[in-house]
Amino acid sequence: MSRILIVEDETAIADLEKDYLELSGFEVEVENDGMTGLARALAEEFDLFILDLMLPGTDGFEICKQIRERKNTPILMVSAKKDDIDKIRGLGLGADDYVTKPFSPSELVARVKAHLARYERLVGSNIVENDIIEIRGIKIDKTARRVWVNGEEKQFTTKEFDLLTFLAENPNHVYTKEELFREIWDMESIGDIATVTVHIKKIREKIEMDTAKPQYIETIWGVGYRFKL
Ligand code: CA
């Protein structure tokens, strides 16, 4: 549920805004004083702010400016005077919208919804989920380059990680040591297919319960290796 803070000294207006927003399913907090409003705006998590311009303590200009220095949360400014709104726009304090009193409560609710939806899209688009592979107790986070075996994190060198990830991403496919060497090590790398054998051994020590009877990376005699699905 979205949480909204209203900073408004006229209680009748604050109550009206609160009632309409609560009817629309929002959680609403009200502060009648600028100082307290600013303190809560900075200290607590809100999804949107509705700020009156003329307030005792600290005015709406200052609250807007201070919120914007720290947060990207949508801000709706409310003012009795059209002139004040032109002034706020001119100051470029970073408010997202301006409403002149008297306004229709349903218009305010519509604007609140529009700004919340827009903000959620904006925030949502920045969240990139980590790329994760999970196979029978092994979890590989490709983005963070971390590996867990039955919930316990294990440390891998860069090449061990690359080799394990490559095999796990292509399960049930048998690769020869030559193919794996070409895939994981670049052409200039010093080493040969014995490097692959050494790395497979190191990986098995970290992921297998019994390295003599591997459950994950199988040796296909005379051919190479396969990650068992
Ligand atoms: Ca006022």
CSV table of C-alpha atoms and ligand atoms in Angstrom, one decimal:
chain,number,residue,atom,x,y,z
A,1,MET,CA,0.0,0.0,0.0
A,2,SER,CA,1.4,3.4,-0.9
A,3,ARG,CA,2.1,5.7,2.0
A,4,ILE,CA,1.5,9.5,1.6
A,5,LEU,CA,2.5,12.4,3.8
A,6,ILE,CA,0.4,15.5,3.7
A,7,VAL,CA,1.9,18.7,5.2
A,8,GLU,CA,-1.0,21.1,5.5
A,9,ASP,CA,-1.9,23.6,8.3
A,10,GLU,CA,-5.5,24.0,7.4
A,11,THR,CA,-7.0,21.0,9.1
A,12,ALA,CA,-10.2,21.1,7.1
A,13,ILE,CA,-8.3,20.8,3.8
A,14,ALA,CA,-5.9,18.2,5.3
A,15,ASP,CA,-8.9,16.1,6.5
A,16,LEU,CA,-10.6,16.3,3.1
A,17,GLU,CA,-7.4,15.2,1.3
A,18,LYS,CA,-6.8,12.4,3.8
A,19,ASP,CA,-10.4,11.1,3.5
A,20,TYR,CA,-10.4,10.9,-0.2
A,21,LEU,CA,-7.0,9.3,-0.4
A,22,GLU,CA,-7.8,6.8,2.2
A,23,LEU,CA,-11.0,5.9,0.3
A,24,SER,CA,-8.8,5.2,-2.7
A,25,GLY,CA,-6.8,2.8,-0.6
A,26,PHE,CA,-3.8,4.9,0.4
A,27,GLU,CA,-2.2,5.1,3.8
A,28,VAL,CA,-2.1,8.7,4.8
A,29,GLU,CA,-0.2,10.7,7.5
A,30,VAL,CA,-0.8,14.3,8.2
A,31,GLU,CA,1.4,17.0,9.8
A,32,ASN,CA,0.1,20.5,10.3
A,33,ASP,CA,3.5,22.1,11.0
A,34,GLY,CA,6.3,22.6,8.5
A,35,MET,CA,9.1,21.7,10.9
A,36,THR,CA,7.6,18.4,12.0
A,37,GLY,CA,6.5,17.7,8.4
A,38,LEU,CA,10.0,18.2,7.1
A,39,ALA,CA,11.5,16.0,9.8
A,40,ARG,CA,9.1,13.1,9.1
A,41,ALA,CA,9.6,13.5,5.3
A,42,LEU,CA,13.3,13.1,5.7
A,43,ALA,CA,13.3,10.4,8.4
A,44,GLU,CA,10.5,8.1,7.2
A,45,GLU,CA,9.7,6.2,4.0
A,46,PHE,CA,6.8,7.7,2.0
A,47,ASP,CA,5.7,7.1,-1.6
A,48,LEU,CA,4.5,10.6,-2.2
A,49,PHE,CA,4.3,14.0,-0.5
A,50,ILE,CA,1.5,16.6,-0.7
A,51,LEU,CA,2.9,19.9,0.5
A,52,ASP,CA,1.0,23.1,1.2
A,53,LEU,CA,3.1,26.2,0.4
A,54,MET,CA,2.4,28.5,3.3
A,55,LEU,CA,3.0,26.7,6.6
A,56,PRO,CA,4.0,27.6,10.1
A,57,GLY,CA,7.6,26.6,11.0
A,58,THR,CA,9.2,25.8,7.6
A,59,ASP,CA,7.3,26.6,4.4
A,60,GLY,CA,6.6,24.3,1.4
A,61,PHE,CA,9.4,25.8,-0.7
A,62,GLU,CA,12.0,24.7,1.9
A,63,ILE,CA,10.5,21.3,2.5
A,64,CYS,CA,10.3,20.6,-1.2
A,65,LYS,CA,13.9,21.7,-1.7
A,66,GLN,CA,15.2,19.5,1.2
A,67,ILE,CA,13.3,16.4,0.2
A,68,ARG,CA,14.6,16.8,-3.4
A,69,GLU,CA,18.2,17.0,-2.2
A,70,ARG,CA,17.8,13.5,-0.7
A,71,LYS,CA,14.9,11.7,-2.4
A,72,ASN,CA,13.2,11.2,-5.8
A,73,THR,CA,9.8,10.6,-4.2
A,74,PRO,CA,7.0,12.5,-6.1
A,75,ILE,CA,6.0,15.8,-4.6
A,76,LEU,CA,2.7,17.6,-5.2
A,77,MET,CA,2.6,21.3,-4.2
A,78,VAL,CA,-0.7,22.8,-3.1
A,79,SER,CA,-1.2,26.6,-3.0
A,80,ALA,CA,-4.0,29.0,-2.6
A,81,LYS,CA,-2.5,31.4,-5.1
A,82,LYS,CA,-1.9,30.8,-8.8
A,83,ASP,CA,1.0,33.4,-8.6
A,84,ASP,CA,2.8,31.2,-6.0
A,85,ILE,CA,2.6,28.2,-8.3
A,86,ASP,CA,4.3,30.2,-11.1
A,87,LYS,CA,6.9,31.2,-8.5
A,88,ILE,CA,7.6,27.6,-7.5
A,89,ARG,CA,7.9,26.5,-11.1
A,90,GLY,CA,10.3,29.4,-11.6
A,91,LEU,CA,12.4,28.3,-8.7
A,92,GLY,CA,12.8,24.8,-10.1
A,93,LEU,CA,12.6,23.1,-6.8
A,94,GLY,CA,11.8,19.8,-8.3
A,95,ALA,CA,8.2,19.4,-7.5
A,96,ASP,CA,6.3,17.0,-9.8
A,97,ASP,CA,3.0,18.8,-9.9
A,98,TYR,CA,1.1,21.8,-8.7
A,99,VAL,CA,-2.5,22.1,-7.5
A,100,THR,CA,-4.3,25.4,-6.9
A,101,LYS,CA,-6.8,25.7,-4.0
A,102,PRO,CA,-9.7,25.2,-4.2
A,103,PHE,CA,-9.3,21.9,-6.0
A,104,SER,CA,-11.6,18.9,-6.4
A,105,PRO,CA,-10.6,16.0,-4.2
A,106,SER,CA,-11.1,13.5,-7.0
A,107,GLU,CA,-8.8,15.6,-9.2
A,108,LEU,CA,-6.2,15.4,-6.5
A,109,VAL,CA,-6.6,11.6,-6.1
A,110,ALA,CA,-6.3,11.2,-9.9
A,111,ARG,CA,-3.0,13.2,-9.9
A,112,VAL,CA,-1.6,11.2,-7.0
A,113,LYS,CA,-2.4,8.0,-8.7
A,114,ALA,CA,-0.8,9.2,-12.0
A,115,HIS,CA,2.4,10.3,-10.2
A,116,LEU,CA,2.7,7.1,-8.2
A,117,ALA,CA,2.3,5.0,-11.3
A,118,ARG,CA,4.8,7.0,-13.2
A,119,TYR,CA,7.3,6.8,-10.3
A,120,GLU,CA,6.9,3.0,-9.9
A,121,ARG,CA,7.6,2.6,-13.6
A,122,LEU,CA,10.7,4.7,-13.2
A,123,VAL,CA,12.0,2.8,-10.2
A,124,GLY,CA,10.9,-0.5,-11.5
A,125,SER,CA,12.8,0.0,-14.7
A,126,ASN,CA,16.0,0.4,-12.7
A,127,ILE,CA,15.7,-2.9,-10.9
A,128,VAL,CA,17.7,-5.5,-12.8
A,129,GLU,CA,17.4,-9.0,-11.3
A,130,ASN,CA,20.5,-11.0,-10.9
A,131,ASP,CA,21.0,-13.8,-13.4
A,132,ILE,CA,20.8,-17.0,-11.4
A,133,ILE,CA,21.3,-20.7,-12.3
A,134,GLU,CA,20.0,-23.3,-9.8
A,135,ILE,CA,20.6,-27.0,-10.3
A,136,ARG,CA,20.1,-29.5,-7.5
A,137,GLY,CA,21.5,-27.6,-4.5
A,138,ILE,CA,24.0,-25.5,-6.5
A,139,LYS,CA,23.1,-21.9,-6.9
A,140,ILE,CA,25.2,-19.7,-9.2
A,141,ASP,CA,24.7,-16.0,-9.2
A,142,LYS,CA,26.2,-14.9,-12.6
A,143,THR,CA,25.7,-11.2,-11.9
A,144,ALA,CA,27.4,-11.2,-8.5
A,145,ARG,CA,29.8,-14.1,-9.5
A,146,ARG,CA,29.0,-16.0,-6.3
A,147,VAL,CA,28.3,-19.7,-5.7
A,148,TRP,CA,26.4,-21.6,-3.0
A,149,VAL,CA,26.4,-25.3,-2.5
A,150,ASN,CA,23.5,-26.5,-0.4
A,151,GLY,CA,23.2,-23.0,1.0
A,152,GLU,CA,26.9,-22.6,1.9
A,153,GLU,CA,28.9,-20.1,-0.1
A,154,LYS,CA,32.0,-21.4,-1.8
A,155,GLN,CA,34.9,-19.4,-3.2
A,156,PHE,CA,36.0,-19.9,-6.8
A,157,THR,CA,38.7,-18.4,-8.8
A,158,THR,CA,37.7,-16.5,-12.0
A,159,LYS,CA,38.4,-19.5,-14.3
A,160,GLU,CA,36.9,-22.0,-12.0
A,161,PHE,CA,33.8,-19.9,-11.9
A,162,ASP,CA,33.7,-19.4,-15.7
A,163,LEU,CA,34.1,-23.1,-16.2
A,164,LEU,CA,31.5,-24.2,-13.7
A,165,THR,CA,29.0,-21.6,-15.1
A,166,PHE,CA,29.6,-22.7,-18.7
A,167,LEU,CA,29.0,-26.4,-17.9
A,168,ALA,CA,26.0,-25.6,-15.7
A,169,GLU,CA,24.5,-23.4,-18.4
A,170,ASN,CA,24.8,-26.2,-20.9
A,171,PRO,CA,23.8,-29.3,-19.0
A,172,ASN,CA,23.8,-32.8,-20.5
A,173,HIS,CA,26.2,-31.7,-23.2
A,174,VAL,CA,29.5,-33.4,-23.3
A,175,TYR,CA,32.5,-31.1,-24.0
A,176,THR,CA,36.0,-32.2,-24.8
A,177,LYS,CA,38.8,-30.7,-22.8
A,178,GLU,CA,39.9,-28.9,-26.0
A,179,GLU,CA,36.5,-27.4,-26.4
A,180,LEU,CA,36.4,-26.3,-22.7
A,181,PHE,CA,39.9,-24.8,-22.9
A,182,ARG,CA,39.0,-22.8,-26.0
A,183,GLU,CA,35.7,-21.7,-24.4
A,184,ILE,CA,37.1,-20.5,-21.1
A,185,TRP,CA,40.7,-19.5,-21.8
A,186,ASP,CA,41.6,-17.0,-24.5
A,187,MET,CA,43.8,-17.9,-27.3
A,188,GLU,CA,46.8,-16.2,-25.8
A,189,SER,CA,46.5,-18.1,-22.5
A,190,ILE,CA,49.4,-20.2,-21.5
A,191,GLY,CA,48.3,-23.7,-20.8
A,192,ASP,CA,46.8,-26.7,-22.3
A,193,ILE,CA,44.1,-29.2,-21.8
A,194,ALA,CA,45.7,-30.3,-18.6
A,195,THR,CA,44.7,-26.9,-17.2
A,196,VAL,CA,41.1,-28.0,-17.7
A,197,THR,CA,41.6,-31.2,-15.7
A,198,VAL,CA,43.2,-29.3,-12.8
A,199,HIS,CA,40.3,-26.8,-12.7
A,200,ILE,CA,37.6,-29.6,-12.9
A,201,LYS,CA,39.4,-31.2,-9.9
A,202,LYS,CA,39.3,-27.9,-7.9
A,203,ILE,CA,35.6,-27.3,-8.7
A,204,ARG,CA,34.7,-30.9,-7.7
A,205,GLU,CA,36.4,-30.4,-4.4
A,206,LYS,CA,34.0,-27.5,-3.7
A,207,ILE,CA,30.8,-28.8,-5.1
A,208,GLU,CA,30.9,-32.6,-4.8
A,209,MET,CA,30.1,-34.6,-1.6
A,210,ASP,CA,32.4,-37.3,-2.8
A,211,THR,CA,34.9,-36.4,-5.6
A,212,ALA,CA,35.4,-40.0,-6.4
A,213,LYS,CA,31.7,-40.3,-7.3
A,214,PRO,CA,30.8,-36.9,-8.8
A,215,GLN,CA,27.1,-36.0,-8.9
A,216,TYR,CA,27.4,-32.8,-10.9
A,217,ILE,CA,30.3,-32.8,-13.3
A,218,GLU,CA,30.7,-36.3,-14.8
A,219,THR,CA,33.8,-37.6,-16.6
A,220,ILE,CA,32.9,-39.2,-19.9
A,221,TRP,CA,36.0,-41.4,-20.4
A,222,GLY,CA,37.9,-40.7,-23.6
A,223,VAL,CA,35.7,-37.7,-24.4
A,224,GLY,CA,35.5,-35.0,-21.7
A,225,TYR,CA,33.0,-33.7,-19.2
A,226,ARG,CA,29.3,-33.2,-18.8
A,227,PHE,CA,27.2,-31.3,-16.2
A,228,LYS,CA,24.5,-33.8,-15.2
A,229,LEU,CA,21.0,-32.2,-15.0
B,1,CA,CA,-1.2,27.0,4.5
